[in-house]
Amino acid sequence: MPSTKTIRQPVVADRLPAAASSSQISKQPVPEAQWRCQQTLTGHRSWVRTVVVSPDSQYIASGSGDSTIALWRFPEGTPVCELQGHTSWVRCLAFSPDSKLLASAGNDNTIRLWDVETKQTVSILEGHTGWVRSVIFSPDGQYLFSGSQDTTVRVWQVGQSTPLKVWDGHDHWVRSLAVSPDGSTLVSGGQDSQLRIHRLQNKGTNHVLKGHKAEVHSVAISPNNWLLVSSGADCTVRFWKLNSGRQITAFRAHSAPINCVMFSPDAELLATASNDKTIRLWHIETGRLLQVLEGHEGWVWSVAFSPNNRTLVSGGLDGHIKIWTR
């Protein structure tokens, strides 16, 4: 298991606004570090559902309703190639930790593994009986986790075509997955408004977390393994202690459903993307809203930080990919 960088534990717990309205949030002062849109990438023929940045900072990958995956050179944004093979919408992508593999999945119920160097499909994983909403690699790159509208979470060993485990605890679609940096915990969020904590190394307690008033769209785990964050159709962001499952705080972060939450690699920022067409950047230590990023012409579905913490990539309903820098 690769070692993880020690990051100071944030004190986000009781400083985030418990019930800030959209108008209150937008009037908070913006600090000195400004994020700006440096480039807008176009080329997809439909909406962009997912964007990811490779761990080696070489590529941006985007998945679209046009059934294709596009690879772009990072940070220039120049197009590299289009990966074709899926027969329906591509909803989720994930790079392996060594950046050698790209996993993709979507509405054709399959997961494809691509060799990033050759740009060829190396494996097709079949078994889900519903759209695949989320894929993520384990930190050591040996396993792949997938969540589907068939209400299951599946664990695959990379190189094998049948799942090692199938979890079926959710009562509705599984929409999002997150794995802890130390590889000990997997979290799933679902259409049933629940989060489920799965311990992967038989250490600790599994939990079912309730609190959201509508479906959970996104989950993320902080780089220091301490915080779990979730968001969804109830327009709230909720923070939980990963070890105990206790909810720390909740606040209304947008005026419309929140589709994606993402920690920066240094654990200083949280990005939230919403149907209100904005991305909001929050400071974890103080709970302050730092900036509202505007520019997308439709719902923002996905955001991803670069490994150096200084670039943010977003994709949305308008079919555009935006590169933001500070």
Coordinates of C-alpha atoms in Angstrom, one line a residue:
M1 CA 0.0 0.0 0.0
P2 CA 1.5 3.4 -1.0
S3 CA 2.2 5.8 1.9
T4 CA 0.0 8.8 2.3
K5 CA 1.1 12.3 3.0
T6 CA 0.5 13.6 6.5
I7 CA -1.9 16.5 6.4
R8 CA -3.0 18.6 9.3
Q9 CA -6.4 17.7 10.5
P10 CA -8.9 20.4 9.5
V11 CA -11.2 22.0 12.1
V12 CA -14.1 22.3 9.6
A13 CA -16.5 20.8 12.1
D14 CA -18.2 23.7 13.8
R15 CA -17.2 26.6 11.6
L16 CA -19.2 25.8 8.5
P17 CA -22.5 27.8 8.3
A18 CA -25.3 25.6 9.6
A19 CA -28.0 27.1 7.4
A20 CA -26.6 29.8 5.1
S21 CA -29.0 30.8 2.4
S22 CA -27.8 31.3 -1.2
S23 CA -28.0 35.0 -0.9
Q24 CA -26.0 35.1 2.3
I25 CA -23.3 32.9 0.8
S26 CA -22.9 35.0 -2.3
K27 CA -22.3 38.1 -0.3
Q28 CA -19.4 36.8 1.7
P29 CA -16.1 38.4 1.0
V30 CA -13.8 36.8 -1.6
P31 CA -10.1 36.5 -0.4
E32 CA -7.0 37.4 -2.3
A33 CA -6.4 34.1 -4.2
Q34 CA -8.6 34.3 -7.2
W35 CA -9.5 31.4 -9.5
R36 CA -10.1 32.3 -13.1
C37 CA -11.2 30.3 -16.2
Q38 CA -8.2 30.0 -18.4
Q39 CA -9.6 27.9 -21.1
T40 CA -12.9 26.3 -22.3
L41 CA -12.5 23.0 -24.1
T42 CA -15.1 22.0 -26.7
G43 CA -15.5 19.0 -28.9
H44 CA -18.0 16.7 -27.3
R45 CA -21.3 16.5 -29.1
S46 CA -23.4 16.2 -25.9
W47 CA -23.2 17.1 -22.2
V48 CA -20.0 16.3 -20.2
R49 CA -21.0 14.1 -17.2
T50 CA -17.5 13.4 -15.8
V51 CA -14.0 14.9 -15.8
V52 CA -10.8 13.5 -14.1
V53 CA -7.2 14.6 -14.1
S54 CA -4.5 11.8 -14.2
P55 CA -2.3 11.5 -11.1
D56 CA 0.8 12.1 -13.2
S57 CA -0.7 15.4 -14.4
Q58 CA -0.4 14.4 -18.0
Y59 CA -4.1 14.1 -19.1
I60 CA -7.6 15.3 -18.6
A61 CA -10.3 12.7 -19.4
S62 CA -13.9 13.6 -20.0
G63 CA -16.9 11.3 -20.5
S64 CA -20.0 12.4 -22.4
G65 CA -23.5 11.7 -23.5
D66 CA -22.1 11.3 -27.0
S67 CA -20.9 7.8 -25.7
T68 CA -17.2 8.8 -26.1
I69 CA -14.3 9.6 -23.8
A70 CA -12.0 12.4 -24.8
L71 CA -8.3 12.7 -23.7
W72 CA -6.8 16.2 -23.5
R73 CA -3.2 17.1 -22.7
F74 CA -2.9 18.7 -19.2
P75 CA -2.5 21.6 -18.6
E76 CA -2.6 22.9 -22.2
G77 CA -6.0 21.4 -23.0
T78 CA -5.0 20.3 -26.4
P79 CA -7.0 17.3 -27.7
V80 CA -5.2 13.9 -27.8
C81 CA -7.7 11.4 -28.9
E82 CA -11.3 10.1 -28.7
L83 CA -11.9 6.7 -27.1
Q84 CA -14.8 4.9 -28.6
G85 CA -16.4 1.6 -27.5
H86 CA -19.3 2.4 -25.2
T87 CA -22.7 2.1 -26.8
S88 CA -24.4 4.7 -24.6
W89 CA -23.7 7.6 -22.3
V90 CA -20.4 7.6 -20.3
R91 CA -21.2 8.6 -16.8
C92 CA -18.0 8.0 -14.8
L93 CA -14.3 7.8 -15.2
A94 CA -11.3 7.0 -12.9
F95 CA -7.5 6.9 -13.5
S96 CA -5.5 4.2 -11.7
P97 CA -3.0 5.6 -9.2
D98 CA -0.1 5.0 -11.5
S99 CA -2.0 6.7 -14.4
K100 CA -1.6 3.6 -16.6
L101 CA -5.2 2.6 -16.7
L102 CA -8.5 4.6 -17.3
A103 CA -11.8 3.0 -16.1
S104 CA -15.0 4.2 -17.8
A105 CA -18.6 3.2 -17.4
G106 CA -22.1 4.3 -18.1
N107 CA -25.5 3.5 -19.5
D108 CA -24.5 0.3 -21.4
N109 CA -24.0 -1.4 -18.0
T110 CA -20.3 -2.2 -18.7
I111 CA -17.0 -1.0 -17.3
R112 CA -14.1 -0.6 -19.7
L113 CA -10.4 -0.5 -18.8
W114 CA -8.2 1.4 -21.2
D115 CA -4.4 1.4 -21.6
V116 CA -3.6 5.1 -21.4
E117 CA -0.4 4.7 -23.4
T118 CA -1.8 2.7 -26.3
K119 CA -5.4 4.1 -26.0
Q120 CA -6.8 0.6 -26.4
T121 CA -9.4 -1.3 -24.4
V122 CA -7.7 -4.0 -22.3
S123 CA -10.7 -5.3 -20.5
I124 CA -14.5 -5.1 -20.5
L125 CA -16.2 -5.9 -17.1
E126 CA -19.8 -7.2 -17.4
G127 CA -22.2 -8.1 -14.7
H128 CA -24.1 -5.0 -13.6
T129 CA -27.7 -5.1 -14.7
G130 CA -28.2 -1.3 -14.5
W131 CA -26.4 1.8 -15.5
V132 CA -23.0 2.1 -13.8
R133 CA -22.9 5.5 -12.0
S134 CA -19.5 5.4 -10.3
V135 CA -16.0 3.7 -10.6
I136 CA -12.9 4.2 -8.4
F137 CA -9.6 2.4 -8.0
S138 CA -8.2 1.4 -4.7
P139 CA -5.1 3.4 -3.6
D140 CA -2.8 0.5 -4.5
G141 CA -4.4 0.1 -7.9
Q142 CA -5.1 -3.6 -7.4
Y143 CA -8.9 -3.2 -7.1
L144 CA -11.7 -1.4 -8.8
F145 CA -15.0 -0.5 -7.2
S146 CA -18.2 0.1 -9.1
G147 CA -21.7 1.4 -8.1
S148 CA -24.8 0.9 -10.3
Q149 CA -28.5 1.5 -10.7
D150 CA -28.9 -2.2 -10.0
T151 CA -28.4 -1.1 -6.3
T152 CA -25.1 -3.0 -5.9
V153 CA -21.5 -2.1 -5.3
R154 CA -19.1 -4.5 -6.9
V155 CA -15.4 -5.1 -6.1
W156 CA -13.2 -6.2 -9.0
Q157 CA -9.6 -7.3 -8.9
V158 CA -7.8 -5.6 -11.8
G159 CA -7.0 -8.2 -14.4
Q160 CA -10.0 -10.4 -13.5
S161 CA -13.4 -10.4 -15.3
T162 CA -15.6 -11.5 -12.4
P163 CA -16.3 -9.5 -9.2
L164 CA -14.7 -10.6 -5.9
K165 CA -17.6 -9.2 -3.9
V166 CA -21.1 -7.8 -4.5
W167 CA -22.7 -5.6 -1.8
D168 CA -26.5 -5.0 -2.1
G169 CA -27.4 -3.0 1.0
H170 CA -28.8 0.1 -0.8
D171 CA -32.5 0.3 -1.5
H172 CA -32.1 2.3 -4.7
W173 CA -29.5 3.3 -7.2
V174 CA -25.8 3.7 -6.1
R175 CA -24.7 7.0 -7.4
S176 CA -21.3 7.7 -6.0
L177 CA -18.3 6.0 -4.4
A178 CA -15.2 7.2 -2.5
V179 CA -12.3 5.2 -1.1
S180 CA -10.1 6.4 1.8
P181 CA -6.5 7.2 0.9
D182 CA -5.3 4.4 3.3
G183 CA -7.5 1.9 1.5
S184 CA -9.3 0.8 4.6
T185 CA -12.8 2.2 3.8
L186 CA -15.2 2.5 0.9
V187 CA -18.2 4.8 1.1
S188 CA -21.2 4.6 -1.2
G189 CA -24.0 7.2 -1.6
G190 CA -27.4 6.4 -3.1
Q191 CA -30.7 7.4 -4.5
D192 CA -32.1 6.1 -1.2
S193 CA -30.7 9.2 0.6
Q194 CA -28.3 7.0 2.5
L195 CA -24.5 6.7 2.8
R196 CA -23.0 3.3 3.6
I197 CA -19.5 2.8 5.1
H198 CA -17.9 -0.5 4.1
R199 CA -14.7 -1.5 6.0
L200 CA -12.4 -3.2 3.5
Q201 CA -9.8 -4.7 5.9
N202 CA -12.1 -6.2 8.5
K203 CA -11.2 -3.3 10.9
G204 CA -13.8 -0.9 12.3
T205 CA -17.6 -0.9 12.0
N206 CA -19.7 -0.6 9.0
H207 CA -22.3 2.2 9.2
V208 CA -25.5 3.3 7.5
L209 CA -25.6 7.1 7.6
K210 CA -28.9 9.0 7.4
G211 CA -29.5 12.7 7.2
H212 CA -30.0 13.7 3.6
K213 CA -33.6 14.5 2.7
A214 CA -33.2 13.4 -0.9
E215 CA -30.9 11.4 -3.0
V216 CA -27.1 11.5 -2.4
H217 CA -25.3 12.6 -5.6
S218 CA -21.7 12.7 -4.5
V219 CA -19.3 11.5 -1.7
A220 CA -15.7 12.3 -1.0
I221 CA -13.1 11.5 1.7
S222 CA -10.5 14.0 2.8
P223 CA -6.8 13.2 2.1
N224 CA -6.1 12.7 5.8
N225 CA -8.7 9.9 6.1
W226 CA -10.6 11.9 8.7
L227 CA -13.6 13.6 7.0
L228 CA -16.3 12.3 4.8
V229 CA -18.4 14.8 2.9
S230 CA -21.6 14.2 1.0
S231 CA -24.0 16.3 -1.1
G232 CA -27.2 15.8 -3.0
A233 CA -30.6 16.9 -4.3
D234 CA -31.5 18.5 -1.0
C235 CA -28.9 21.2 -1.8
T236 CA -26.9 20.5 1.4
V237 CA -23.3 19.6 2.1
R238 CA -22.8 17.3 5.1
F239 CA -19.6 16.5 6.9
W240 CA -19.2 13.2 8.9
K241 CA -16.4 11.6 10.9
L242 CA -15.2 8.7 8.8
N243 CA -14.3 6.5 11.7
S244 CA -17.6 6.8 13.7
G245 CA -20.1 7.9 11.0
R246 CA -21.2 10.8 13.3
Q247 CA -22.5 13.8 11.4
I248 CA -20.4 16.9 12.3
T249 CA -22.3 19.6 10.4
A250 CA -24.7 20.3 7.5
F251 CA -25.4 23.5 5.6
R252 CA -27.2 24.6 2.5
A253 CA -24.4 25.3 0.0
H254 CA -26.3 26.0 -3.2
S255 CA -29.8 27.0 -4.3
A256 CA -30.1 23.9 -6.5
P257 CA -29.0 20.2 -6.2
I258 CA -25.3 19.6 -5.7
N259 CA -23.9 17.1 -8.2
C260 CA -20.3 16.8 -7.1
V261 CA -18.0 17.4 -4.1
M262 CA -14.3 17.2 -4.2
F263 CA -11.4 17.8 -1.8
S264 CA -8.2 19.4 -3.0
P265 CA -5.2 17.1 -2.6
D266 CA -3.8 19.3 0.2
A267 CA -7.1 19.1 2.1
E268 CA -7.4 22.9 2.2
L269 CA -10.3 23.4 -0.2
L270 CA -13.7 21.7 -1.0
A271 CA -15.2 22.3 -4.4
T272 CA -19.0 21.9 -4.9
A273 CA -20.7 21.8 -8.3
S274 CA -24.4 22.4 -8.8
N275 CA -27.4 22.7 -11.0
D276 CA -27.3 26.4 -10.3
K277 CA -24.6 26.6 -12.9
T278 CA -21.9 27.4 -10.4
I279 CA -18.9 25.9 -8.7
R280 CA -18.2 27.0 -5.1
L281 CA -14.9 26.8 -3.3
W282 CA -14.8 26.5 0.4
H283 CA -11.9 26.8 2.9
I284 CA -11.9 23.7 5.1
E285 CA -10.0 25.2 8.0
T286 CA -12.4 28.2 8.5
G287 CA -15.5 27.1 6.7
R288 CA -15.5 30.3 4.6
L289 CA -16.8 30.4 1.1
L290 CA -13.8 31.6 -0.9
Q291 CA -15.3 32.1 -4.4
V292 CA -18.2 31.4 -6.7
L293 CA -17.0 30.3 -10.2
E294 CA -19.4 31.2 -12.9
G295 CA -19.2 30.5 -16.6
H296 CA -21.0 27.3 -17.4
E297 CA -24.3 27.7 -19.3
G298 CA -26.0 24.7 -17.7
W299 CA -25.8 22.3 -14.7
V300 CA -22.2 21.6 -13.6
W301 CA -21.9 17.9 -13.1
S302 CA -18.3 17.2 -12.3
V303 CA -15.1 18.9 -10.9
A304 CA -11.6 17.6 -10.4
F305 CA -8.5 19.1 -8.9
S306 CA -5.0 18.7 -10.3
P307 CA -2.4 17.0 -8.1
N308 CA -0.6 20.4 -7.6
N309 CA -3.8 22.0 -6.1
R310 CA -3.6 25.0 -8.5
T311 CA -5.9 23.9 -11.3
L312 CA -9.6 22.8 -11.3
V313 CA -11.4 21.2 -14.2
S314 CA -15.1 21.1 -14.6
G315 CA -17.7 19.7 -17.0
G316 CA -21.4 20.1 -17.4
L317 CA -24.6 20.1 -19.3
D318 CA -23.4 22.7 -21.8
G319 CA -20.9 20.2 -23.2
H320 CA -18.0 22.3 -22.2
I321 CA -14.9 21.5 -20.1
K322 CA -13.5 24.5 -18.2
I323 CA -10.0 24.8 -16.8
W324 CA -9.7 27.1 -13.8
T325 CA -6.4 28.2 -12.3
R326 CA -5.2 30.5 -9.5

